[in-house]
Coordinates of C-alpha atoms and ligand atoms in Angstrom, one line a residue:
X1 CA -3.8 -7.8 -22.4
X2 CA -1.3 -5.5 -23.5
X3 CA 1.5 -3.9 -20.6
X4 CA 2.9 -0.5 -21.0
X5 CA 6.0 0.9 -19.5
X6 CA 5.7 3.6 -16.7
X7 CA 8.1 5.5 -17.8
X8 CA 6.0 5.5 -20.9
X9 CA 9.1 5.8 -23.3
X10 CA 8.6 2.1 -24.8
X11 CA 6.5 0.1 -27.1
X12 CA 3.2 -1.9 -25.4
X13 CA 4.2 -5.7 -25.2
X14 CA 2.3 -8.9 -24.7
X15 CA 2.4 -10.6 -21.0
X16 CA 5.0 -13.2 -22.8
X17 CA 7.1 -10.3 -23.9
X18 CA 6.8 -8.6 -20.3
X19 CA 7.7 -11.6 -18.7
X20 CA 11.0 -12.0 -20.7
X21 CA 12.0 -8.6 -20.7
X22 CA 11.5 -8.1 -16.7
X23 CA 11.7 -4.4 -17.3
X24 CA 10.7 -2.2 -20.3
X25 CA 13.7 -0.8 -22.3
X26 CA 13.5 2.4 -21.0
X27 CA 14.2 1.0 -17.9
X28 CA 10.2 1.9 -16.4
X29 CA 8.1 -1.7 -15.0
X30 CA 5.3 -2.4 -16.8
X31 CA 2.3 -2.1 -16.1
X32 CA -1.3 -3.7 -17.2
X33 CA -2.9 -1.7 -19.7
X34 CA -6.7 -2.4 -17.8
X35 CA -7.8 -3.8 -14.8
X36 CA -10.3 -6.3 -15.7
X37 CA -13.5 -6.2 -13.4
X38 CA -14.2 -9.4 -11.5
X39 CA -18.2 -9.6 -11.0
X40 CA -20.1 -9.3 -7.4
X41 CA -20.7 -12.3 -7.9
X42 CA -17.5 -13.9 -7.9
X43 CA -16.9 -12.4 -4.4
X44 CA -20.7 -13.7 -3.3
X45 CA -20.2 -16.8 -4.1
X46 CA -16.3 -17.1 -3.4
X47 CA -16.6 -19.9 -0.6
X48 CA -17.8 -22.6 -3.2
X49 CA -14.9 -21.7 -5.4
X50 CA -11.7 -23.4 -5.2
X51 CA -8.2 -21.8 -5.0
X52 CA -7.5 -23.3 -8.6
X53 CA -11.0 -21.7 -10.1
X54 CA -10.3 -18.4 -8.1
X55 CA -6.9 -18.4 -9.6
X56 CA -7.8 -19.5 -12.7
X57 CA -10.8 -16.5 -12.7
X58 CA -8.1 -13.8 -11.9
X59 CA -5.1 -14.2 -14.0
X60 CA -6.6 -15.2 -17.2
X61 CA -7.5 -11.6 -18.5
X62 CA -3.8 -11.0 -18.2
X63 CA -2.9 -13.9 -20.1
X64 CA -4.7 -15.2 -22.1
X65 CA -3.5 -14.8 -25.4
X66 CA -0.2 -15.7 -24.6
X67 CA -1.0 -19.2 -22.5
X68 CA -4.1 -21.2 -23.3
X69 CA -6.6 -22.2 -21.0
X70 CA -5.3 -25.4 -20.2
X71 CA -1.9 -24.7 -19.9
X72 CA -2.8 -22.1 -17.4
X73 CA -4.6 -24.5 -15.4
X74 CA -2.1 -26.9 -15.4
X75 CA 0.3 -24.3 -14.4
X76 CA -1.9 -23.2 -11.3
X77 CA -2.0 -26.4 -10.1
X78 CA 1.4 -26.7 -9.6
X79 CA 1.7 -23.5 -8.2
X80 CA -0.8 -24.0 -5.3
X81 CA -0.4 -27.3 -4.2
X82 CA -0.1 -26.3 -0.9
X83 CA -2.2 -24.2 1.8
X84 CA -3.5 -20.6 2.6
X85 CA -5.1 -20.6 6.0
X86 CA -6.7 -17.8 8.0
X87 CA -5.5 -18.4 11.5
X88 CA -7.8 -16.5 14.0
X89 CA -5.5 -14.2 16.8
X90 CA -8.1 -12.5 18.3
X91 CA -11.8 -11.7 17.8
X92 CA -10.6 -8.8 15.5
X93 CA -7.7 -10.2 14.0
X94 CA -7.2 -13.1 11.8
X95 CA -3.3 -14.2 10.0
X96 CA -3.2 -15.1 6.5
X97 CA -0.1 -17.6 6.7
X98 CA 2.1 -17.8 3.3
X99 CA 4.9 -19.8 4.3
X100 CA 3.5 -23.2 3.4
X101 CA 5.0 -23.6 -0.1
X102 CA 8.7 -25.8 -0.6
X103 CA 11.2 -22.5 0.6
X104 CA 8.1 -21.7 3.3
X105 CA 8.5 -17.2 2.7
X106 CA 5.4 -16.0 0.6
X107 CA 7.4 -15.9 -2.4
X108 CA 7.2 -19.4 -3.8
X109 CA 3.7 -18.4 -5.5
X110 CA 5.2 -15.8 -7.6
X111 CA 8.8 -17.2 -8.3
X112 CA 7.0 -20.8 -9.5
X113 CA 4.2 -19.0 -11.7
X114 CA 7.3 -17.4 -13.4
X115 CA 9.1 -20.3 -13.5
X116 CA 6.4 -22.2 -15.3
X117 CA 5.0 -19.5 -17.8
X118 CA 9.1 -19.0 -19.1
X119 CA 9.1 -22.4 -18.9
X120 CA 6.2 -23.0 -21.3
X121 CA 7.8 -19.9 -23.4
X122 CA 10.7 -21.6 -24.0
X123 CA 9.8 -24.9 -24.5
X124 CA 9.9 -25.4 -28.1
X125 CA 12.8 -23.4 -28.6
X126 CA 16.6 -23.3 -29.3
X127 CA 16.9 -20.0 -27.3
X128 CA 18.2 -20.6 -23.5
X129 CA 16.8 -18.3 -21.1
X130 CA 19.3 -17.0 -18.1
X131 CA 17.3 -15.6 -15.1
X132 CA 19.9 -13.5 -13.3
X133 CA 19.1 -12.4 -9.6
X134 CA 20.5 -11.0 -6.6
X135 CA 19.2 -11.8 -3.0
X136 CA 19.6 -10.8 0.6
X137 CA 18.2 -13.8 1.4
X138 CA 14.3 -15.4 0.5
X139 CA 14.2 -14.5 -2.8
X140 CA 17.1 -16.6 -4.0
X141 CA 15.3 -19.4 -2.3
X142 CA 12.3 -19.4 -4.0
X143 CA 13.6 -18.8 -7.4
X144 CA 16.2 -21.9 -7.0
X145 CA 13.5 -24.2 -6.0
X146 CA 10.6 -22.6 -8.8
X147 CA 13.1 -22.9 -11.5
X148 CA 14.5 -25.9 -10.7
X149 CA 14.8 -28.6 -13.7
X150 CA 12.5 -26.5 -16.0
X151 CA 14.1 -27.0 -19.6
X152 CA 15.5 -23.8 -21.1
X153 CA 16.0 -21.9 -18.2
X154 CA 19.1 -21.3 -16.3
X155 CA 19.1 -19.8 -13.1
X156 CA 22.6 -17.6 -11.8
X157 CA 21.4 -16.7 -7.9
X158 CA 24.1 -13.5 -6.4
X159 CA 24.0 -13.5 -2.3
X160 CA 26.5 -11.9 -0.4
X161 CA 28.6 -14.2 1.3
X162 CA 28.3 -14.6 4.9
X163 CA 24.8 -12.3 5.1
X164 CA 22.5 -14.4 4.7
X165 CA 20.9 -16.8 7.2
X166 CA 22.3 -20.5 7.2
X167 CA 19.3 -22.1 6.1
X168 CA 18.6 -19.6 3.2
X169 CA 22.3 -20.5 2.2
X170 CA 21.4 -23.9 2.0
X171 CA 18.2 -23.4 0.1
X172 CA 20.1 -21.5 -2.6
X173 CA 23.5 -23.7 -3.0
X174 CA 21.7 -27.4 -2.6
X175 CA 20.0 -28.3 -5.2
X176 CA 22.2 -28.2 -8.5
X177 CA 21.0 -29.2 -11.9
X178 CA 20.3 -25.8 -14.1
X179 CA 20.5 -23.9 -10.7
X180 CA 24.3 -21.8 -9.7
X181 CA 24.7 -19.9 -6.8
X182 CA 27.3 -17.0 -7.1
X183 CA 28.6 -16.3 -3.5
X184 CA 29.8 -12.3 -3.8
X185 CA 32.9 -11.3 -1.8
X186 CA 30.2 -8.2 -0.6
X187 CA 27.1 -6.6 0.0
X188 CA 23.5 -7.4 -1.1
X189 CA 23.8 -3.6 -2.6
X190 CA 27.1 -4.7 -4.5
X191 CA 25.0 -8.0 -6.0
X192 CA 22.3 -5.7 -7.0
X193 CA 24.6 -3.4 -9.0
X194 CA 26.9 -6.4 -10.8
X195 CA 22.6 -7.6 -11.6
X196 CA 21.8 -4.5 -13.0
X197 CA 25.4 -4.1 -14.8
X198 CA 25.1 -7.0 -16.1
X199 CA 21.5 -6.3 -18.0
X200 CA 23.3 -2.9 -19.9
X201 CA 26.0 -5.1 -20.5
X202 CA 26.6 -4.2 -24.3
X203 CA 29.7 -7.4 -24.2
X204 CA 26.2 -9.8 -23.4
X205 CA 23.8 -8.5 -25.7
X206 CA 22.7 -10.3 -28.3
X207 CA 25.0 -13.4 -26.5
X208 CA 22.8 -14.0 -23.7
X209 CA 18.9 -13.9 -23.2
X210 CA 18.6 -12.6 -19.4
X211 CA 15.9 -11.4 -17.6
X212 CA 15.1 -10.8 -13.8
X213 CA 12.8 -12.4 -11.5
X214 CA 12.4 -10.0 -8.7
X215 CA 9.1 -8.3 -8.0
X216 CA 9.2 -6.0 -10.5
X217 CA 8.8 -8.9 -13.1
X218 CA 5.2 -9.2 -13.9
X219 CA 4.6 -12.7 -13.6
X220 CA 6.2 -12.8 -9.9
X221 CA 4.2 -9.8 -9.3
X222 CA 0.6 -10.5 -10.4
X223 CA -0.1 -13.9 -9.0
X224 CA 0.3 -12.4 -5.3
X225 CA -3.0 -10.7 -5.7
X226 CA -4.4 -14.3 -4.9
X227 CA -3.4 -14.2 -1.4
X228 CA -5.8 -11.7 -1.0
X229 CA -8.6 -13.3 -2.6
X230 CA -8.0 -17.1 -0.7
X231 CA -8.1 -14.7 2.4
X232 CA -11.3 -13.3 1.3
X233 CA -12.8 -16.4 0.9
X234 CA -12.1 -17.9 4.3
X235 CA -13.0 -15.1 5.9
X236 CA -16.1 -15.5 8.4
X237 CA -16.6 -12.5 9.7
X238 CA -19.5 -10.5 7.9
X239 CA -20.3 -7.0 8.6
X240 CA -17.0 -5.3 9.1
X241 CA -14.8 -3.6 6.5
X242 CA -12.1 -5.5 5.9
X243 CA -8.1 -4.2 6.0
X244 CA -4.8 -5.7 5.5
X245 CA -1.6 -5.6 7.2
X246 CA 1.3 -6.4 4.6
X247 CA 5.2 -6.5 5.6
X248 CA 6.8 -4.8 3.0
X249 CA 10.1 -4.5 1.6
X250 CA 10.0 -4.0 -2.5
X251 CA 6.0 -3.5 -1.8
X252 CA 5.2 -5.4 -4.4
X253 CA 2.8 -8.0 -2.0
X254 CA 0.6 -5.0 -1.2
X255 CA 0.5 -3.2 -4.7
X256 CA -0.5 -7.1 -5.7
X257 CA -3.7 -6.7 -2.8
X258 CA -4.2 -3.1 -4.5
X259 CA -5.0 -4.8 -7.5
X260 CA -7.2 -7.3 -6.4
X261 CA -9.5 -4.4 -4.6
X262 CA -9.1 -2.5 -8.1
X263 CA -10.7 -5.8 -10.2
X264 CA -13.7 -5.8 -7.1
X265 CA -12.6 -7.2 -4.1
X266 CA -14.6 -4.9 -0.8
X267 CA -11.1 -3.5 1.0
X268 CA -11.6 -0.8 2.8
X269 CA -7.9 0.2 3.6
X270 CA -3.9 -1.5 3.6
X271 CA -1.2 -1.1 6.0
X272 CA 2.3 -1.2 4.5
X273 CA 4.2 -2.3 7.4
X274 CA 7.6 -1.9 7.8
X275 CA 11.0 -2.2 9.4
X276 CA 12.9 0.7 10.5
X277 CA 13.8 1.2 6.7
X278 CA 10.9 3.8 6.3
X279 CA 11.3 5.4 3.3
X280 CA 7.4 4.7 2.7
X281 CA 6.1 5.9 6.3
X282 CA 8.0 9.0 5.8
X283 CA 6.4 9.7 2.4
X284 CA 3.0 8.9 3.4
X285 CA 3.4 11.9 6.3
X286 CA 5.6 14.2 4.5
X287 CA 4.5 13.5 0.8
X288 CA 8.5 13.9 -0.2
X289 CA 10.0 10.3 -1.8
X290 CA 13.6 10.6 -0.1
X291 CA 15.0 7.0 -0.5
X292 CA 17.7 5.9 1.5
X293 CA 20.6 3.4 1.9
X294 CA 18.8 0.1 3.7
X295 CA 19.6 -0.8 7.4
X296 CA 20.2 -4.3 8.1
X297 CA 17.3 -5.5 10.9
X298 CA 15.5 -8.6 12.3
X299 CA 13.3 -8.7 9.4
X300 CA 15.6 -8.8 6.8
X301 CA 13.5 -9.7 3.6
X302 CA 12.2 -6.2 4.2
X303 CA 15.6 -4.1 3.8
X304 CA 15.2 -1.7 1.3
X305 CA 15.3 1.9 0.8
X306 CA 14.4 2.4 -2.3
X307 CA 10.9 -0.1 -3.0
X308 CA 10.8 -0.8 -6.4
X309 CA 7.1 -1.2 -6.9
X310 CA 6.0 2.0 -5.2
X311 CA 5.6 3.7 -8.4
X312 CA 3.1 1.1 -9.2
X313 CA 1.2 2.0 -6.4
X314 CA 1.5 5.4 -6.9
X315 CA 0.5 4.5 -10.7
X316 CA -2.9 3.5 -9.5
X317 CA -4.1 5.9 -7.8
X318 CA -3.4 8.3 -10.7
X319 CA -0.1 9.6 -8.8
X320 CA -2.6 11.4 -6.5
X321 CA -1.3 11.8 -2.9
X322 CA -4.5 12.3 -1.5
X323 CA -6.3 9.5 -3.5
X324 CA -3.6 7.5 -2.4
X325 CA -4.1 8.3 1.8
X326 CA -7.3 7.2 1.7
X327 CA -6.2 3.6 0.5
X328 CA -2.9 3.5 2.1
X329 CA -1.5 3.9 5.9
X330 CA 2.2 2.9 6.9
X331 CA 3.9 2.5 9.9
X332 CA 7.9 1.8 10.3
X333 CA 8.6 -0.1 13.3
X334 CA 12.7 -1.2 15.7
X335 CA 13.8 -4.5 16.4
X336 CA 12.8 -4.1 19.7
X337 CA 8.9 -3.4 19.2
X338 CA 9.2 -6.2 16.6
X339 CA 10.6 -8.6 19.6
X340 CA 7.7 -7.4 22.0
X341 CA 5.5 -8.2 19.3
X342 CA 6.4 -11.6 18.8
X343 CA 6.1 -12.3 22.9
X344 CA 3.0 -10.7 22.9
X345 CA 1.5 -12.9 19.8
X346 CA 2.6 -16.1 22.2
X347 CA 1.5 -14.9 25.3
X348 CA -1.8 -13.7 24.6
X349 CA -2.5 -16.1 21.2
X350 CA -0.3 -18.9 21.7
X351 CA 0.9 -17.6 18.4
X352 CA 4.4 -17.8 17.1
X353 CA 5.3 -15.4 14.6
X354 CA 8.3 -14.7 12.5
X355 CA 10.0 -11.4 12.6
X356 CA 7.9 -9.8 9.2
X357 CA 4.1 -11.3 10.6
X358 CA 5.1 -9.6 13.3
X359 CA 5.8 -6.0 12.1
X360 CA 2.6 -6.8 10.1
X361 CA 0.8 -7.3 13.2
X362 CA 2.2 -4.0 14.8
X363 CA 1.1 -2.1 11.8
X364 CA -2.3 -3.4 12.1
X365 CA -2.8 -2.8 15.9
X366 CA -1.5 0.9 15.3
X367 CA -4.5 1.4 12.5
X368 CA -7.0 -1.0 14.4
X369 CA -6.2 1.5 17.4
X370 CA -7.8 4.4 15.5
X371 CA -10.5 2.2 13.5
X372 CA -11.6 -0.9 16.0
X373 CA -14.9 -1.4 14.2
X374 CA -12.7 -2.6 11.1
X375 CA -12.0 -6.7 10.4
X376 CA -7.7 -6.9 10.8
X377 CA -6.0 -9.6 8.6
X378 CA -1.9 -9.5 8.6
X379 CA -0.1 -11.9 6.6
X380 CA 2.5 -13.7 7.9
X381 CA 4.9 -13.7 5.3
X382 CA 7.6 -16.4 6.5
X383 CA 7.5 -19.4 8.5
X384 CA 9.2 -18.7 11.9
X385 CA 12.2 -21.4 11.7
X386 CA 13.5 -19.3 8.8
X387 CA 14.3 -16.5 11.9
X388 CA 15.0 -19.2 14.1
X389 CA 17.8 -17.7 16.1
X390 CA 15.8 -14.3 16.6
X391 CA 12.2 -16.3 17.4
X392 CA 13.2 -19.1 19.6
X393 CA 15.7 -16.5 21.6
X394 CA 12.9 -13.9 22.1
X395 CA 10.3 -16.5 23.2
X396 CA 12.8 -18.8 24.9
X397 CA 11.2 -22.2 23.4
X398 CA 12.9 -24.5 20.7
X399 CA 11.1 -24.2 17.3
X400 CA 11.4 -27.7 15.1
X401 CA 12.4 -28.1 12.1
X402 CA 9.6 -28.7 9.5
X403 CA 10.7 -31.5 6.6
X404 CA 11.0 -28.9 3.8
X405 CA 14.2 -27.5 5.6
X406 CA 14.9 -30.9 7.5
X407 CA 15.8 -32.5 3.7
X408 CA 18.3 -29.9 2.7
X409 CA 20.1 -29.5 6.1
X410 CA 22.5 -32.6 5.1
X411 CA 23.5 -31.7 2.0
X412 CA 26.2 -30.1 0.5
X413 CA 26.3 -26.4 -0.1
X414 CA 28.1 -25.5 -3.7
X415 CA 28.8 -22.2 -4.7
X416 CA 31.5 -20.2 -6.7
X417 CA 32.9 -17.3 -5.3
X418 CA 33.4 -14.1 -7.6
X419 CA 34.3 -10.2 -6.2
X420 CA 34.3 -8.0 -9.4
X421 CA 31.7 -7.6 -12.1
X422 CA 33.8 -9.1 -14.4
X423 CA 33.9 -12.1 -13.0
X424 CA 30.0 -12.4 -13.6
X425 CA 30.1 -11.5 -17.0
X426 CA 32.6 -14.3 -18.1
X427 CA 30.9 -16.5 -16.0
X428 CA 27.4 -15.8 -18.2
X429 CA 29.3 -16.4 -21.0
X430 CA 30.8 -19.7 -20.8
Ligands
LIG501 C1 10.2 -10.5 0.4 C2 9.6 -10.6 1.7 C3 8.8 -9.5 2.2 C4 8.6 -8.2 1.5 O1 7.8 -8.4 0.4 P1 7.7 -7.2 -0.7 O2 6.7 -7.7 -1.8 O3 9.1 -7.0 -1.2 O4 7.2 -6.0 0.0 C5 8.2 -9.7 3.5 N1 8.4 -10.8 4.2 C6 9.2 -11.8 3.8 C7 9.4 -13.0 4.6 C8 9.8 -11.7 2.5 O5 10.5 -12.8 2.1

């Protein structure tokens, strides 16, 4: 499989060469050059599949020729040693819950499936890999811990110091070995710009090999579609169309689901639901793209103004507005809905969701309102105790600490503080 660049100004690469690059030279994502077709039967007979084999079933057309067969089983194994359960709310409503893996947000899947295909790229070689990325908070998590003690990469994490939540601190700045944390005397904005500086960077061409694993990098993006298909697979319900309800941020969990329904899977319709950052809502009633500063909220993973995988949505349904409303609703949502939201998943479904399930949920309701004969599945994107303040003030209970996050509460955080560009640069260097 062969991936192009959007902005269709760069040569077709392999997977491997997607996956290094992060983004094509001419600065467009890329973008696979078919969709491969899953048969009906796959979806028949899903229940007797497991996870691994439905894994396995998707992702090889995209990579095959670049990681044999049993590499890429051995790879997927590692990736989804934990669970994807379907938690029923209502009779209507079911939650797809992500946050089981090590950092417990939904990006562990795509930050490990990176971590081990770069891995296996670079194992036989002299060449170090540096993946540089910035964070406002879950991302930087799941990267430290998916990247951790592979040989030949080294990770360089940017937060802004001070904004992000104590425990996602700790999951960054604990564990060491080829892992730094960069604390920035700033914004998230301000570690986003020294990131992208630092990839034009002619003083670190040709001196360091650097690519990106945020969501525009193929191999964090792609694996997501699986979510959708595990769901599939548990659900029960027969005889209703089936929607989803994703929290988005960078949207690139939903343009994941978009694929999955593109290679066969029956969807009928997605919600992108989002915070008060609605640059997506507004587009899908006006049809005019006007991106905007973010606003800091509750649901902070989902902060952006400016999604970075829209265009790959857009890109699949042939940049076609109207194509694209009949596949896509979304729905922007305050802090203070998001608060009744998570009371009302407690009181009436003993259910206690994190700030992102629960905009997730709101989107859903607001689409099930107008369509009540369809089958609702939201994904609950974080495990609550990551928003612990926020959840356990707005219910008024104590949430516990699961052992994941018990292990690292005790140790030390290291980090090294920089505030100019500069500082970055010399510190890639060294
Ligand atoms: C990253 C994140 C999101 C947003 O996902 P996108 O793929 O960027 O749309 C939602 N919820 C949580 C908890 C996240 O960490």
């Amino acid at each position: 499989m062969n991936f192009y660049s959007l902005h269709k100004n760069a040569p077709k690469v392999s997977f491997k060469e997607a996956v290094i690059n992060g983004i094509a030279p001419d600065g467009g994502l890329y973008f696979p050059e078919q969709i491969p077709q899953l048969p009906a039967s796959f979806f028949d007979d899903i229940q007797d599949l497991s996870n691994l084999e439905i894994a396995y079933r998707a992702l090889k057309p995209y990579v095959k020729e670049d990681i044999p067969e049993a590499i890429l089983r051995e790879i997927l194994e590692e990736v989804l040693d934990f669970d994807f359960p379907l938690v029923p709310i209502n009779e209507n409503v079911s939650t797809l819950e992500l946050f089981h893996g090590p950092t417990m947000a939904f990006k562990d899947v795509g930050a490990r499936f990176m971590a081990r295909s770069l891995g296996y790229f670079f194992k036989n070689s002299e060449e170090k890999v540096t993946v540089l990325v910035a964070t406002s908070g879950d991302t930087g998590g799941a990267v430290a811990n998916g990247f951790l003690g592979v040989a030949g990469v080294e990770v360089v994490i940017l937060y802004p110091s001070g904004k992000v939540s104590d425990i996602q601190e700790r999951q960054l700045t604990t564990l060491g070995q080829n892992i730094t944390a960069l604390q920035v005397n700033g914004t998230f904005d301000d570690c986003q710009r020294m990131v992208k500086r630092a990839f034009v960077d002619p003083g670190l061409q040709g001196k360091v090999q650097l690519t990106s694993a945020n969501s525009i990098n193929v191999a964090r993006w792609l694996p997501q579609m699986l979510y959708y298909l595990f769901a599939y697979k548990h659900l029960k319900v027969k005889g209703k169309e089936l929607v989803f309800s994703v929290p988005s941020g960078n949207f690139g969990n939903i343009c994941a689901g978009m694929i999955a329904q593109r290679m066969g899977m029956p969807v009928r319709h997605f919600i992108a639901s989002t915070n008060v950052n609605d640059t997506v809502p507004k587009y899908m009633q006006t049809a005019m793209y006007d991106p905007k500063p973010s606003t800091a909220t509750i649901s902070n993973a989902m902060d952006v103004g400016d999604p970075s995988n829209f265009i790959r949505i857009q890109h699949i349904y042939n940049d076609d507005f109207s194509q694209l409303k009949e596949h896509l609703s979304s729905y922007s949502f305050s802090d203070k809905e998001t608060k009744e939201a998570i009371k009302i998943l407690y009181a009436k479904a003993g259910y206690i969701a994190d700030p992102h399930g629960a905009v997730g949920y709101l989107g859903l309701r607001k689409y099930q309102k107008k369509h009540p004969e369809t089958y609702g599945i939201f994904l609950e994107t974080a495990h609550p105790v990551k928003f612990m303040d926020v959840v356990s003030s707005t219910l008024n209970i104590p949430l516990s600490l699961p052992p994941q996050i018990e292990k690292i509460m005790h140790r030390k955080k290291v980090s090294i503080g920089i505030s100019k560009y500069e500082e970055l640069a010399k510190f890639l260097l060294k």
